[in-house]
Amino acid sequence: MDTTPNRLDGLASLAGGWLGLSSTAPEAHSGAVVADRFDRITWLDTYAQSAGLQELAAELSLRHEGTADLLTDVFLAAYKAGPRLREREEMTPSRLVNHQVVGALMESPGYAGLHRETAQDPYAAAMAVLAQASALREMLARSRQAGERAEQAARSRQAAETAAAAVGEALRRAADEAGDDGAVPDPAADAVHRAVEAAEAAGRQAALDTAQAVAAAVPGIGSAARSGVAKAVDATRKEAALMRAWGVGPGELERMPFDRRARLAERLRDSRLAQWAELIGRFRQMAAGERARKVENATGELVGVTLGDDLSRVIPSELVGLGVPVLRAVFAARYAAGELMLYDSQGERTTGRGAIIACVDTSHSMYAAGPGGVTREAWAKACALALLDQARHAGRDFVGILFSAADKIQVFRFPAGQPAGIDRVLDFAETFLGGGTSYQTPLSAAGELLEAEFDDAARTRGDIVMITDDECGVTEEWMRGWNDSKRRLGFRVFGVAVGAPDAAEAGSVLEALCDNLRSVEDFTDVHAAADLFRVI
């Protein structure tokens, strides 16, 4: 009788293919997107800071075992600069549904556009995950059958690993009972044979179930993925446009902590002027374009003689005095007082050097809407924010004065040498006082600010922009003081009658107060004030 099968070395050869199977088998991955530890740290940090992601994870975990891995994959597909999807055969069977879901998202036509908005931006990637929440719910609901097959494959793989471990245990017992010559008693040898047969059967079943799980398709997953990606693209682009409209640049966003950025985005979406963000953005773009076209020190058409201190326009008879030694002191005194005789020209003047002050009417009537549903307030605030940009670009102080009735005024100062701060800008844009209208209160405050600037820095030639929709009177005494201040400080006053053509007519109080006045009726037209940004 041949006893070779009952020898220990023969049994070891028979069982050898199953020994250490779990340690030699290729690693089965739970993540569909290839990631390193730094990627995973970024995800964990982002998840810890986002209540929205945590709520979504808690909700989806009730219907899907691999929720944590799924959300990680969706995030990494948006965040990584060059995301790569694993081969399905590399996945642990229980995560094959995740692989299908993420693969469908990455194959969607809109994915490339989404990725441009979210790559290397954890906040934007997290927002993309949340925007795709409804699509994830739908895809997981459709994946029930595929999920069941994946779960069966996982159970079969676990059974195969258990059977392989049983082979090792049976062989160990056979070794314990083997004689000195290597012979193994029949019961122990039979146990090894049975364990090997069971392992072979479990392995075949695991391979079959895994193949079926890999081949299983989630119905309708493509359309759900396309819908989800489209929503994510829309959400991320809208938020990016909102940030740009309010002057928050990509560099500032990258440095901003996650929770701070989330609060800012929420505030921008919920602000009083949120629906007019596109108008604000167009105003700022228009102002930037006009700055590029600006002509400094334009001569224009000569129309007469005036007084001032611009030596480039001094008339020849004044210069004669410089040739007479006794008259040089007189010339110097008149120059210091701004009383030299100059050629007067009609055209674009030299831009100012002092502060730019925007006086914005926030009386009740500024709620009124014009064409396109844009309110007077929205147009006025958008213009004022563009003037803020103008001041920052020119290195000039900016002051926003919100006014209504004589006792209602609020002043927002933005010094040239300090960051504007988006929160302060939003406070200025969102404040609305209500009530009636008084010209004297805001203009007096503007004059006092320019007076203080002159006293502190000897700086003149500020610019005041009065934006209002009303006409109101001023006293003669106040008007005399106002004109004295203008002559002494050399500031200019620009007026914008928003939806109030009567206020811009000849002989109106606003016309008497302003050096340059225009009327705006179409509040969707940002170019109605374009010339302001060429001369201010």
XYZ file of C-alpha atoms in Angstrom:
536
model
C 0.000 0.000 0.000
C 1.323 3.421 -0.976
C 1.506 5.569 2.142
C 3.002 8.621 0.470
C -0.221 10.741 0.797
C -0.130 10.057 4.537
C 3.404 11.278 4.966
C 3.845 14.742 6.439
C 5.895 16.049 3.526
C 3.223 14.921 1.058
C 0.445 16.558 3.078
C 2.485 19.751 3.343
C 2.895 19.782 -0.453
C -0.851 19.259 -0.907
C -1.744 22.053 1.531
C 1.065 24.377 0.504
C -1.072 26.455 -1.854
C -3.370 27.398 1.003
C -0.797 28.131 3.646
C -0.386 31.843 4.356
C -2.978 32.696 1.699
C -4.168 35.878 3.451
C -0.611 37.175 3.828
C 0.462 36.503 0.224
C -2.719 37.640 -1.530
C -2.623 41.120 -3.159
C -3.851 43.883 -0.889
C -7.555 44.631 -1.363
C -8.134 48.388 -1.143
C -11.126 50.132 0.392
C -10.387 53.427 -1.369
C -11.247 53.785 -5.061
C -9.012 56.836 -5.570
C -5.285 56.306 -5.125
C -4.152 58.531 -2.235
C -1.157 59.060 0.009
C -1.183 59.875 3.708
C -1.054 63.615 3.070
C -4.226 63.395 0.984
C -5.925 61.462 3.765
C -4.784 63.992 6.375
C -6.265 66.789 4.257
C -9.563 64.908 4.074
C -9.660 64.211 7.809
C -8.890 67.860 8.635
C -11.574 69.070 6.228
C -14.129 66.569 7.523
C -13.453 67.605 11.115
C -14.168 71.244 10.239
C -17.290 70.683 8.139
C -20.562 70.066 9.945
C -22.197 69.541 6.540
C -19.901 66.636 5.669
C -20.446 65.073 9.066
C -24.233 65.288 8.715
C -24.101 63.783 5.219
C -21.908 60.934 6.447
C -24.304 60.176 9.298
C -27.268 60.142 6.908
C -25.680 57.942 4.227
C -24.249 55.489 6.749
C -27.809 54.378 7.500
C -28.109 52.950 3.980
C -24.540 52.196 2.927
C -21.790 50.341 4.765
C -18.912 52.088 2.986
C -20.055 55.696 3.484
C -16.800 56.940 5.043
C -14.737 55.519 2.174
C -17.203 56.799 -0.424
C -17.122 60.403 0.812
C -13.326 60.232 1.044
C -13.161 59.106 -2.587
C -15.565 61.778 -3.843
C -13.560 64.436 -2.006
C -10.201 63.193 -3.322
C -11.544 62.990 -6.881
C -12.266 66.711 -6.630
C -9.250 67.741 -4.558
C -6.253 65.866 -5.971
C -4.407 67.572 -8.810
C -4.275 64.324 -10.814
C -6.728 61.825 -9.302
C -6.349 58.202 -10.451
C -9.018 55.532 -10.085
C -7.839 52.049 -9.058
C -8.561 48.973 -11.142
C -11.726 47.281 -9.917
C -9.838 44.044 -9.333
C -7.734 45.872 -6.722
C -10.783 46.750 -4.624
C -12.141 44.877 -1.662
C -15.510 43.489 -2.834
C -17.514 45.459 -0.257
C -16.291 48.729 -1.830
C -17.001 47.915 -5.473
C -20.162 50.031 -5.399
C -18.048 52.985 -4.263
C -15.735 52.354 -7.208
C -18.668 52.447 -9.635
C -20.082 55.614 -8.098
C -16.791 57.522 -8.115
C -15.917 56.219 -11.576
C -19.249 57.476 -12.927
C -18.654 60.909 -11.377
C -15.160 61.169 -12.860
C -16.375 60.067 -16.296
C -19.150 62.678 -16.397
C -18.748 65.364 -19.108
C -18.753 68.159 -16.525
C -16.111 66.633 -14.276
C -13.163 68.415 -15.923
C -14.830 71.797 -15.385
C -15.582 70.928 -11.767
C -12.026 69.776 -11.162
C -10.659 73.111 -12.392
C -12.631 74.839 -9.644
C -11.744 72.394 -6.848
C -8.222 71.041 -7.431
C -5.941 71.668 -4.433
C -8.708 73.636 -2.697
C -10.052 71.602 0.278
C -12.957 73.977 0.881
C -14.118 73.917 -2.743
C -13.713 70.121 -2.866
C -15.830 69.748 0.278
C -18.458 72.023 -1.239
C -18.462 69.832 -4.355
C -19.117 66.749 -2.195
C -22.064 68.452 -0.514
C -23.437 69.686 -3.842
C -23.447 66.077 -5.106
C -25.296 64.765 -2.043
C -28.610 64.204 -3.851
C -26.832 62.335 -6.658
C -25.024 60.148 -4.119
C -28.330 59.319 -2.448
C -29.857 58.355 -5.789
C -26.888 56.244 -6.869
C -26.795 54.390 -3.561
C -30.540 53.754 -3.788
C -30.041 52.297 -7.276
C -27.094 50.172 -6.163
C -28.999 47.814 -3.866
C -28.601 44.721 -6.072
C -24.972 45.486 -6.890
C -24.361 46.116 -3.217
C -25.862 42.750 -2.274
C -23.567 41.003 -4.736
C -20.588 42.893 -3.363
C -21.548 41.889 0.169
C -21.902 38.250 -0.939
C -18.467 38.421 -2.549
C -17.043 39.841 0.651
C -18.589 37.030 2.671
C -17.271 34.450 0.205
C -13.772 35.917 0.385
C -13.922 35.822 4.165
C -15.100 32.184 4.005
C -12.197 31.329 1.685
C -9.726 32.930 4.084
C -11.278 30.984 6.970
C -11.050 27.750 4.969
C -7.421 28.485 4.122
C -6.691 29.040 7.794
C -8.372 25.682 8.545
C -5.947 23.960 6.172
C -3.043 25.355 8.111
C -4.565 24.260 11.399
C -5.228 20.729 10.103
C -1.647 20.452 8.856
C -0.310 21.663 12.222
C -2.278 18.928 14.009
C -1.032 16.354 11.495
C 2.526 17.476 12.221
C 1.898 17.066 15.949
C 0.718 13.455 15.390
C 3.379 12.484 12.809
C 5.899 9.866 13.783
C 9.637 10.148 13.646
C 9.562 8.800 10.068
C 7.038 11.472 8.982
C 4.073 9.115 8.836
C 0.727 10.721 9.727
C -2.188 8.719 11.151
C -5.107 8.312 8.774
C -7.611 10.459 10.762
C -5.214 13.387 10.847
C -4.330 12.943 7.165
C -8.021 12.756 6.239
C -8.620 16.019 8.112
C -5.974 17.724 5.975
C -7.570 16.364 2.770
C -11.024 17.558 3.821
C -9.689 20.996 4.757
C -7.970 21.342 1.363
C -11.136 20.293 -0.482
C -13.197 22.802 1.538
C -10.668 25.547 0.822
C -10.744 24.777 -2.899
C -14.533 24.959 -2.961
C -14.562 28.201 -0.948
C -11.955 29.677 -3.264
C -13.970 28.805 -6.372
C -17.103 30.320 -4.829
C -15.224 33.481 -3.791
C -13.802 33.873 -7.295
C -17.259 33.421 -8.836
C -18.952 35.864 -6.461
C -16.183 38.429 -6.911
C -16.452 38.199 -10.703
C -20.201 38.728 -10.492
C -19.750 41.686 -8.144
C -17.184 43.258 -10.451
C -19.502 42.783 -13.432
C -22.586 44.087 -11.618
C -23.752 47.469 -12.909
C -25.712 50.105 -11.035
C -28.686 51.053 -13.262
C -29.042 54.721 -14.092
C -25.760 55.611 -12.418
C -24.523 57.620 -15.397
C -27.430 60.059 -15.495
C -27.365 60.512 -11.717
C -23.630 61.206 -11.834
C -24.042 63.771 -14.616
C -26.738 65.540 -12.631
C -24.632 65.572 -9.477
C -21.529 66.896 -11.202
C -23.559 69.599 -12.964
C -24.946 70.769 -9.601
C -21.457 70.796 -8.101
C -20.091 72.816 -11.021
C -22.908 75.333 -10.667
C -22.434 75.652 -6.901
C -18.661 76.060 -6.988
C -18.733 78.534 -9.869
C -21.438 80.625 -8.247
C -19.492 80.830 -5.021
C -16.262 81.665 -6.854
C -18.079 84.411 -8.774
C -19.587 85.685 -5.537
C -16.148 85.925 -3.944
C -14.723 87.701 -6.986
C -17.631 90.142 -7.086
C -16.921 91.168 -3.505
C -13.219 91.519 -4.191
C -12.015 88.398 -2.347
C -9.127 87.042 -4.401
C -7.977 83.405 -4.734
C -4.833 84.117 -2.711
C -6.840 85.470 0.214
C -9.172 82.456 0.068
C -6.253 79.996 0.136
C -4.944 81.587 3.336
C -8.363 81.677 4.988
C -9.181 78.949 7.552
C -11.969 76.575 6.536
C -14.519 77.713 9.113
C -13.783 81.386 8.408
C -14.294 80.832 4.690
C -17.508 78.910 5.295
C -18.901 81.736 7.445
C -17.876 84.309 4.850
C -19.538 82.367 2.031
C -22.718 82.063 4.083
C -22.691 85.778 4.847
C -22.154 86.680 1.200
C -25.010 84.411 0.121
C -27.330 85.838 2.772
C -26.333 89.511 2.529
C -28.842 92.191 1.543
C -27.025 92.698 -1.748
C -26.318 89.009 -2.492
C -28.679 88.962 -5.464
C -26.816 91.918 -6.955
C -23.372 90.292 -6.786
C -23.260 90.098 -10.574
C -23.940 93.852 -10.786
C -21.201 94.559 -8.244
C -18.764 92.424 -10.214
C -19.616 94.165 -13.490
C -19.166 97.567 -11.838
C -15.713 96.595 -10.611
C -14.713 95.228 -14.016
C -15.941 98.402 -15.702
C -13.981 100.571 -13.271
C -10.822 98.538 -13.887
C -11.271 98.996 -17.623
C -11.762 102.757 -17.260
C -8.624 102.997 -15.118
C -6.691 101.435 -17.976
C -8.042 104.120 -20.331
C -7.455 106.992 -17.944
C -5.506 109.974 -19.303
C -3.599 111.828 -16.608
C -3.195 115.615 -16.893
C -5.269 115.900 -20.067
C -5.061 119.393 -21.457
C -8.420 119.676 -23.139
C -9.743 122.827 -24.840
C -8.580 126.240 -23.553
C -11.604 128.234 -22.456
C -10.178 131.114 -20.417
C -8.069 132.044 -17.406
C -8.445 130.874 -13.804
C -6.464 130.920 -10.547
C -4.432 128.075 -9.109
C -0.993 126.594 -8.469
C -0.469 124.364 -11.536
C 2.864 125.620 -12.944
C 2.294 123.719 -16.204
C -0.575 126.119 -17.050
C 0.823 129.458 -15.819
C 0.210 132.247 -18.372
C 3.340 134.008 -19.806
C 2.689 137.329 -18.027
C 2.968 135.596 -14.666
C 6.301 134.048 -15.614
C 7.687 137.504 -16.428
C 7.705 138.194 -12.694
C 10.326 135.524 -12.186
C 12.762 137.592 -14.246
C 12.520 140.543 -11.867
C 14.242 139.762 -8.535
C 11.983 142.039 -6.501
C 8.879 140.250 -7.840
C 10.045 136.705 -7.120
C 8.807 136.836 -3.522
C 5.404 138.023 -4.775
C 5.298 135.093 -7.238
C 6.190 132.660 -4.473
C 3.486 134.031 -2.190
C 0.830 133.849 -4.907
C 1.958 130.307 -5.784
C 1.648 129.216 -2.147
C -1.846 130.737 -1.975
C -2.900 129.125 -5.245
C -3.588 132.514 -6.846
C -1.409 132.365 -9.958
C -3.166 133.117 -13.246
C -3.527 129.881 -15.224
C -4.949 128.851 -18.565
C -8.344 127.220 -17.936
C -9.220 124.185 -20.024
C -12.309 122.138 -20.582
C -11.630 118.411 -20.573
C -10.482 115.683 -18.262
C -8.711 117.127 -15.231
C -5.804 115.703 -13.321
C -7.004 113.068 -10.854
C -7.179 113.975 -7.196
C -4.653 113.269 -4.473
C -6.778 113.391 -1.329
C -9.358 110.934 -0.085
C -12.196 109.609 -2.205
C -15.431 109.983 -0.262
C -18.655 108.295 -1.397
C -21.793 109.753 0.198
C -24.526 107.170 -0.388
C -28.175 107.968 0.246
C -29.885 105.194 2.239
C -33.283 106.825 2.703
C -36.456 104.744 2.312
C -36.898 105.742 -1.336
C -33.614 104.018 -2.263
C -35.488 100.709 -1.938
C -37.238 101.506 -5.224
C -36.363 99.227 -8.140
C -35.769 100.218 -11.719
C -35.368 98.229 -14.962
C -34.325 94.640 -14.376
C -35.521 94.801 -10.780
C -32.266 96.402 -9.612
C -32.844 98.753 -6.689
C -31.432 102.252 -6.397
C -29.531 101.120 -3.331
C -27.924 98.203 -5.211
C -26.687 100.479 -8.002
C -25.416 103.075 -5.509
C -23.594 100.519 -3.332
C -22.069 98.819 -6.385
C -20.779 102.192 -7.571
C -19.384 102.954 -4.115
C -17.574 99.610 -3.923
C -16.002 100.286 -7.319
C -14.869 103.665 -5.965
C -13.291 101.816 -3.042
C -11.303 99.771 -5.564
C -10.388 103.004 -7.339
C -9.004 104.470 -4.131
C -7.036 101.306 -3.270
C -5.527 101.231 -6.744
C -4.441 104.878 -6.507
C -3.118 104.610 -2.942
C -5.763 107.033 -1.654
C -7.917 106.843 1.463
C -11.543 105.880 0.938
C -14.447 106.888 3.134
C -17.980 105.606 2.727
C -20.636 107.846 4.289
C -24.126 106.378 4.512
C -26.801 108.965 5.206
C -30.508 109.630 5.233
C -32.170 112.098 7.608
C -30.189 114.861 9.353
C -29.630 112.704 12.442
C -28.802 109.482 10.584
C -25.284 108.980 9.326
C -22.677 106.241 9.494
C -19.058 106.631 8.419
C -16.809 103.786 7.231
C -13.120 104.613 6.833
C -10.704 102.565 4.726
C -7.169 104.041 5.068
C -4.909 103.500 2.072
C -2.143 101.817 4.038
C -4.329 99.170 5.659
C -6.189 96.105 4.292
C -9.829 96.906 3.562
C -11.097 93.721 5.236
C -14.047 91.927 3.661
C -16.086 92.044 6.885
C -15.774 95.834 7.046
C -16.664 96.088 3.347
C -19.762 93.950 3.937
C -20.760 96.064 6.929
C -20.614 99.127 4.693
C -22.558 97.455 1.882
C -25.256 95.961 4.121
C -26.004 98.994 6.297
C -29.278 100.747 5.465
C -30.478 103.624 7.655
C -33.933 104.469 6.283
C -35.757 107.732 6.873
C -35.637 111.005 4.930
C -32.803 112.825 3.180
C -30.416 115.564 4.257
C -27.557 116.854 2.106
C -25.913 119.001 4.756
C -25.138 116.213 7.221
C -23.089 113.917 4.932
C -21.419 116.739 3.011
C -20.412 118.496 6.219
C -18.915 115.227 7.474
C -17.061 114.801 4.160
C -15.715 118.353 4.354
C -14.515 117.817 7.919
C -12.689 114.653 6.883
C -10.918 116.467 4.046
C -10.113 119.348 6.412
C -8.533 116.895 8.862
C -6.605 115.254 6.044
C -5.262 118.658 5.021
C -4.271 119.502 8.596
C -2.572 116.150 9.166
C -0.862 115.586 5.822
C -1.249 118.880 3.919
C -3.104 116.845 1.297
C -5.649 118.583 -0.934
C -7.724 117.782 -3.995
C -9.963 115.109 -2.541
C -13.012 113.849 -4.419
C -16.558 113.606 -3.077
C -19.176 111.541 -4.911
C -22.771 112.253 -3.854
C -25.187 109.441 -4.833
C -28.812 110.214 -4.063
C -32.342 109.899 -5.409
C -33.778 112.981 -3.708
C -33.684 116.763 -3.806
C -33.494 118.719 -0.577
C -32.557 122.232 0.462
C -29.512 123.665 2.234
C -29.198 126.945 4.132
C -27.413 129.950 2.658
C -25.027 130.099 5.591
C -24.096 126.439 5.131
C -23.619 126.985 1.384
C -21.193 129.853 1.984
C -19.130 127.705 4.326
C -19.230 124.847 1.834
C -17.916 127.024 -1.001
C -15.171 128.405 1.247
C -14.065 124.857 2.055
C -14.001 123.912 -1.624
C -11.790 126.853 -2.483
C -9.434 126.271 0.418
C -9.081 122.499 0.075
C -9.454 122.218 -3.696
C -11.773 119.211 -3.609
C -14.228 118.283 -6.325
C -17.817 117.140 -5.944
C -19.384 114.662 -8.353
C -23.108 114.045 -8.210
C -25.161 111.054 -9.337
C -28.941 111.452 -9.324
C -30.167 107.837 -9.160
C -33.642 107.599 -10.631
C -34.255 111.289 -9.874
C -33.958 113.350 -13.075
C -35.348 116.444 -11.355
C -32.387 116.493 -8.968
C -30.011 116.660 -11.938
C -31.758 119.573 -13.674
C -30.174 122.993 -14.000
C -30.976 125.131 -10.988
C -31.430 122.210 -8.583
C -29.675 122.177 -5.223
C -27.675 119.111 -6.237
C -26.557 120.858 -9.411
C -25.381 123.858 -7.359
C -23.411 121.602 -5.029
C -21.627 119.560 -7.683
C -18.910 120.319 -10.204
C -19.997 117.368 -12.303
C -23.504 115.885 -12.257
C -25.233 113.093 -14.107
C -28.577 111.266 -13.916
C -28.968 107.472 -13.999
C -32.278 105.841 -14.892
C -31.238 102.368 -16.062
C -29.871 100.631 -12.971
C -28.577 97.693 -15.013
C -26.195 100.045 -16.840
C -22.811 100.180 -15.098
C -21.368 102.421 -17.816
C -23.603 105.341 -16.861
C -20.893 106.413 -14.408
C -17.886 105.285 -16.446
C -16.426 108.783 -16.793
C -16.160 109.026 -12.991
C -13.458 106.393 -13.021
C -11.444 108.237 -15.645
C -11.278 111.524 -13.747
C -11.291 110.415 -10.094
